[in-house]
Short mmCIF file of C-alpha atoms in Angstrom, two decimals:
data_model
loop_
_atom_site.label_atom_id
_atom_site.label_comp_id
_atom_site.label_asym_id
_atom_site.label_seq_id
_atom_site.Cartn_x
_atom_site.Cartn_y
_atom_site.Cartn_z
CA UNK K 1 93.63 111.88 83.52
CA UNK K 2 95.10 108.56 84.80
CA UNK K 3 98.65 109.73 85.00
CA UNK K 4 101.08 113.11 85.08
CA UNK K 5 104.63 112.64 85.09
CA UNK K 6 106.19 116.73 85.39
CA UNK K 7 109.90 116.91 85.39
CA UNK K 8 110.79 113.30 86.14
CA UNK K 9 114.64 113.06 86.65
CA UNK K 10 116.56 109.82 87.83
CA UNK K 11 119.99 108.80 87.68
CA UNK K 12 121.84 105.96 88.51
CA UNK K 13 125.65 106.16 89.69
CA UNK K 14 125.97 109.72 88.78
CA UNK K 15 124.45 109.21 84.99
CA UNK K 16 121.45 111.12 84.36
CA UNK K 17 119.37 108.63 82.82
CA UNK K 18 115.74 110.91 82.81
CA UNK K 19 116.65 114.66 82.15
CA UNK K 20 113.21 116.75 82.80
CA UNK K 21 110.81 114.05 81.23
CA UNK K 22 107.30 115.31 81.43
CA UNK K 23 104.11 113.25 79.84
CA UNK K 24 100.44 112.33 80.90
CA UNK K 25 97.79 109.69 79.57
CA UNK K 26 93.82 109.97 79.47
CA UNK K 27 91.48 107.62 80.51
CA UNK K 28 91.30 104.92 77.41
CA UNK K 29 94.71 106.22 75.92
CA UNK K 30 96.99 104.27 74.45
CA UNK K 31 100.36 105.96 74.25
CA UNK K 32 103.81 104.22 72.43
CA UNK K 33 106.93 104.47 73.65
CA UNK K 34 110.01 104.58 70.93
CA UNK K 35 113.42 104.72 71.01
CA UNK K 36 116.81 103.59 70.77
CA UNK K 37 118.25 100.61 73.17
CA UNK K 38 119.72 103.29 76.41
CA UNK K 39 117.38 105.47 75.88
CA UNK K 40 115.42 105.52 79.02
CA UNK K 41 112.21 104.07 78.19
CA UNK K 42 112.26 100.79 80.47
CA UNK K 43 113.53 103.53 83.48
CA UNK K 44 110.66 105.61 82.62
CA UNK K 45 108.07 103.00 83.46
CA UNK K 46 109.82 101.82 86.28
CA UNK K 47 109.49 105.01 88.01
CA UNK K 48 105.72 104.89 86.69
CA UNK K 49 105.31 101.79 88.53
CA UNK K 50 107.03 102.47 91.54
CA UNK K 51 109.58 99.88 91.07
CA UNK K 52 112.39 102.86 90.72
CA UNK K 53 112.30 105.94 92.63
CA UNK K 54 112.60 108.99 90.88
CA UNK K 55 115.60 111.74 92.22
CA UNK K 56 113.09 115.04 91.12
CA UNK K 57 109.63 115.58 89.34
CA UNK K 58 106.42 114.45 90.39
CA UNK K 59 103.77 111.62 89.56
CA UNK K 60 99.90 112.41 90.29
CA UNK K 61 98.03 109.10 89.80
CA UNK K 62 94.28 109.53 89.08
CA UNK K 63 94.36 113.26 90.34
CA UNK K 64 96.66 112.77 93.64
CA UNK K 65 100.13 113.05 93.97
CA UNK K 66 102.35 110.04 94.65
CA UNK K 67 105.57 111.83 94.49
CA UNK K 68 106.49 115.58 94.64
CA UNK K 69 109.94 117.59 94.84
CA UNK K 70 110.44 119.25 98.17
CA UNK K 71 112.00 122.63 98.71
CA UNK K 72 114.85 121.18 99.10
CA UNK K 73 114.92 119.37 95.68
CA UNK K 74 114.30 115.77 97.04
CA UNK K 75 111.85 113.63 95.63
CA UNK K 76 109.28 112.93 98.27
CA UNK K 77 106.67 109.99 98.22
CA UNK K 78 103.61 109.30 100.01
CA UNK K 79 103.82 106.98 103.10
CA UNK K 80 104.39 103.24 102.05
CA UNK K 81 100.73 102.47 103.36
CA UNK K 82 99.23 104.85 100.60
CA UNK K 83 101.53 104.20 98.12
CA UNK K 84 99.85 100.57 98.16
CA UNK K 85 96.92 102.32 96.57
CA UNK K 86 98.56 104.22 93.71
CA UNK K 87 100.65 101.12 93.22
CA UNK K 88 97.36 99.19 92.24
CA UNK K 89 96.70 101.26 89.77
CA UNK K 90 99.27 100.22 88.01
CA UNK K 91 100.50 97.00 86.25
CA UNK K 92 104.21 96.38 84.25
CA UNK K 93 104.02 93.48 81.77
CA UNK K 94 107.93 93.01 81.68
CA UNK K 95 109.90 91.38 78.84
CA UNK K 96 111.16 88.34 80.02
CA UNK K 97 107.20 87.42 81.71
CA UNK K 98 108.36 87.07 85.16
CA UNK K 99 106.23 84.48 85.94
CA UNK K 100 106.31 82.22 88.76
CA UNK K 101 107.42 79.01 88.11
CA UNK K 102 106.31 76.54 90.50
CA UNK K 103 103.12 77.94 90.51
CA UNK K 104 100.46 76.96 87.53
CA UNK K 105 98.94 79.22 85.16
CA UNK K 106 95.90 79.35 87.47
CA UNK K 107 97.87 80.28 90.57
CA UNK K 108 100.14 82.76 88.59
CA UNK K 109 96.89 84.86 87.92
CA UNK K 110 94.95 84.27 91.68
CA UNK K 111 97.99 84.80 93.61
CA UNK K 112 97.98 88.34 94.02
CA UNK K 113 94.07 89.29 94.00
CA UNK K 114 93.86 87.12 96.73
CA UNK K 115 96.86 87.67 98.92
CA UNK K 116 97.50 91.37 98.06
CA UNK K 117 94.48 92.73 97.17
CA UNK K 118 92.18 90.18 99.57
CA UNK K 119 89.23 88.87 96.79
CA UNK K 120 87.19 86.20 97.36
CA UNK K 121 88.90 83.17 95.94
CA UNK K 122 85.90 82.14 94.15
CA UNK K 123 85.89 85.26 92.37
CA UNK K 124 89.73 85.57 91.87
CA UNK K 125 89.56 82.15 89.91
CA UNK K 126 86.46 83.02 87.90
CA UNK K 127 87.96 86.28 87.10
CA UNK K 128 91.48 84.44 86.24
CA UNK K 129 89.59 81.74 84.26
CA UNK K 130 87.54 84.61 82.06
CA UNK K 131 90.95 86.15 81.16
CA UNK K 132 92.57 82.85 80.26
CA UNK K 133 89.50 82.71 78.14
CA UNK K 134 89.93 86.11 76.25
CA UNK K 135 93.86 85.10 75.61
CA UNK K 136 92.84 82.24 74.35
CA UNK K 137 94.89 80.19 76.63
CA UNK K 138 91.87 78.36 79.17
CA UNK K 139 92.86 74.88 78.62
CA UNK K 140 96.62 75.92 80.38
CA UNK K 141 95.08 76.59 83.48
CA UNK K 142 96.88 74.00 85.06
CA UNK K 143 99.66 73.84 83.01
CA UNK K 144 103.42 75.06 84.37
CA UNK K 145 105.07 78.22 82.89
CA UNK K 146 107.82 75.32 81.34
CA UNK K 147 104.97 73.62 79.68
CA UNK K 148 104.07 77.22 77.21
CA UNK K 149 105.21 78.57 74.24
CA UNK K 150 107.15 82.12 74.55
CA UNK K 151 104.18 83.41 73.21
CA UNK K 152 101.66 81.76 75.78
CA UNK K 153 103.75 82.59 78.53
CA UNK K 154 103.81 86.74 77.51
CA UNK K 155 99.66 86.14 76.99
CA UNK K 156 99.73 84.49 81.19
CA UNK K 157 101.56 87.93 82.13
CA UNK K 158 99.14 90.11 80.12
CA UNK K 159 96.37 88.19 81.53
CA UNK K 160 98.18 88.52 85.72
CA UNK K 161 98.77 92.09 85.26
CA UNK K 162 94.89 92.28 83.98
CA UNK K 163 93.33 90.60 87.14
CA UNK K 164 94.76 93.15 89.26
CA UNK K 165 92.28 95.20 87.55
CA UNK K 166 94.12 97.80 87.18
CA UNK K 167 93.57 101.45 85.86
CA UNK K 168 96.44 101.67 83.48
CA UNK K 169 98.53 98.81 82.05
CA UNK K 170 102.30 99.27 80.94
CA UNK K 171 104.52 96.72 78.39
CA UNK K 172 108.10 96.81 78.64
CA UNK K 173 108.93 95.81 75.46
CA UNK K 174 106.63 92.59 75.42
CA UNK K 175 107.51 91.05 72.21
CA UNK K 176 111.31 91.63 72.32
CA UNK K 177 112.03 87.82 73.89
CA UNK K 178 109.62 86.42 71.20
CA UNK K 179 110.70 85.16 67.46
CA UNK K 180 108.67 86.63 64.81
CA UNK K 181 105.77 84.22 64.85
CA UNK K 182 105.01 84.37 68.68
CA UNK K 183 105.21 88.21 68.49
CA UNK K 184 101.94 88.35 66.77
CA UNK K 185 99.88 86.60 69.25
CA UNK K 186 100.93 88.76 71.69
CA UNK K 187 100.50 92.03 69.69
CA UNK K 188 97.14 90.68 68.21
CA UNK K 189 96.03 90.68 72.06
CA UNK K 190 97.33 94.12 73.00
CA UNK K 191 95.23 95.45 69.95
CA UNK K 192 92.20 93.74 71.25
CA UNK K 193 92.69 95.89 74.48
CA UNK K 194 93.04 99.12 72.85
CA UNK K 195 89.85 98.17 70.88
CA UNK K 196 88.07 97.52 74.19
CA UNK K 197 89.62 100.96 75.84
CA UNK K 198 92.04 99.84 77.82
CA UNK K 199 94.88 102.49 79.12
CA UNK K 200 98.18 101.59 78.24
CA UNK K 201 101.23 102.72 77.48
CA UNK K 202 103.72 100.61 75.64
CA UNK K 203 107.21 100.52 75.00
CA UNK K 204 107.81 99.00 71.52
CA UNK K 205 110.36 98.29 68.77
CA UNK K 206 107.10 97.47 66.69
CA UNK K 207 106.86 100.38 65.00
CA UNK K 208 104.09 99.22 62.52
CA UNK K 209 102.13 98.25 65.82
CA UNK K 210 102.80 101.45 67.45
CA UNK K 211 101.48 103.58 64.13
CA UNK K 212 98.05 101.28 63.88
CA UNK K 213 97.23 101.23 67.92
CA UNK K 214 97.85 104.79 69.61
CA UNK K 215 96.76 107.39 69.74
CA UNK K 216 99.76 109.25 70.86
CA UNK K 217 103.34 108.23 70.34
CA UNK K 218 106.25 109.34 72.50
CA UNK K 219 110.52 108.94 70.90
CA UNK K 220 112.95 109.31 73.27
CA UNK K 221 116.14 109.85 73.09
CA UNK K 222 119.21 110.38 75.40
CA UNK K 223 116.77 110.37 78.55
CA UNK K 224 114.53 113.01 76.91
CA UNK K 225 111.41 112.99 75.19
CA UNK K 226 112.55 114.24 71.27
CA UNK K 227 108.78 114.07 69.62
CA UNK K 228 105.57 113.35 70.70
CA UNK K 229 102.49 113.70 68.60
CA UNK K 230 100.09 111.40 66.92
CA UNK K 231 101.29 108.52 64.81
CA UNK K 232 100.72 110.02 61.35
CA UNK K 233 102.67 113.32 63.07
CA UNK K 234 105.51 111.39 64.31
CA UNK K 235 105.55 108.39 61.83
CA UNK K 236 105.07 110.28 58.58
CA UNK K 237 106.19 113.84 58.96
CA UNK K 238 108.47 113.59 61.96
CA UNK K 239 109.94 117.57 62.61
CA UNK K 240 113.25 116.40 64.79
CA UNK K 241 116.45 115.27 62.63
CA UNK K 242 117.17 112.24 65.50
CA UNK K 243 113.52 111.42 65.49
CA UNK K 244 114.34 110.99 61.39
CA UNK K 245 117.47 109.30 61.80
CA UNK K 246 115.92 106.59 64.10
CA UNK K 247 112.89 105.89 61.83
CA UNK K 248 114.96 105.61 58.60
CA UNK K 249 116.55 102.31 60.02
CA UNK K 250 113.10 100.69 60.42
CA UNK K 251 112.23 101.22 56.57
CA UNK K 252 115.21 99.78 55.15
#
């Protein structure tokens, strides 16, 4: 198991955005995320990734627990030293790339491995230059994030997050700032992961994508999970009315 999320709550200014949401992913996994727009699914992986702190639940990363709910009902985290280890187990690809843009390609990937995690800069750059490879995007190294496509760009992110090495990889809606033509480059890549075992969990509006790639598929709803269940479970005999409702738009 690389992840358990029990009775994850958050809210922000009094609105309870994550009502008692509870899921886990396996080693090699790949679990979608659907949903409509405010339904808590970007929150959700925040809190997975540390970048949001949750208000109740807990998160056990790779067996050990991050995050727990004391007796008093306060979410309690591990000291800020160890949470540097769960965080690397971790990496968001966000929507809108993120990238840093005064630095090149090549320095977008190296930056971290080497400052953060200390690698050898030979390696860091061999290991950046072998993912640049496999996204089909080497001869950018030196390019500048203003230089790239959308698509490119989302493909640089994938390919950051990915030298981190980390355990499990999450997408915040990657294709949502990319026009229909772009969006298959960078779906074409994240189905070249899942072929090669990669955990992930994505959050998706793709929902052809999300039926061909996972193996489990998560719809949430008002800051609740709805459904879970394989794709052909949730996709083609969904049991939940709103789970219905929401998929009926996508087949128009």
């Amino acid at each position: 198991m690389i992840i358990e999320m029990k009775n994850i709550r958050k809210h922000f200014d009094g609105l309870e955005v994550l009502k008692d949401i509870s899921f886990s992913v396996d080693s090699g996994e790949v679990v979608s995320i659907i949903g409509p727009s405010g339904s808590g699914k970007s929150t959700l992986l925040r809190c997975s990734t540390f970048l949001e702190t949750i208000d109740g639940g807990e998160i056990v990363y790779m067996g050990e627990k991050a995050a727990h709910t004391d007796a008093s009902g306060n979410a309690m985290y591990v000291h800020h030293r160890e949470l540097k280890k769960f965080r690397a187990y971790c990496g968001l690809v966000f929507q809108q790339f993120n990238l840093f843009p005064h630095y090149s390609v090549l320095r977008n990937l190296i930056d971290a491995p080497i400052h953060v995690q200390h690698r050898n800069k030979d390696e860091a750059e061999a290991t950046a230059m072998d993912l640049l490879r496999k996204m089909g995007i080497a001869d950018k190294a030196s390019a500048y994030p203003y230089q790239l496509s959308g698509g490119q760009q989302q493909r640089v992110a994938i390919a950051r997050a990915l030298a981190m090495k980390p355990e499990i990889l999450f997408f915040d809606e990657p294709t949502s700032a990319l026009d229909p033509e772009l969006t298959g480059e960078v779906l074409k890549v994240i189905r070249q992961l899942a072929d090669e075992k990669m955990t992930m969990v994505v959050v998706t509006h793709e929902m052809p994508f999300a039926k061909a790639v996972s193996n489990r598929v998560l719809f949430m709803d008002g800051g609740v999970i709805v459904e879970q269940g394989t794709p052909g479970e949730v996709f083609d005999n969904p049991k939940e009315e709103r789970t219905k409702a929401f998929l009926r738009v996508f087949e128009r």
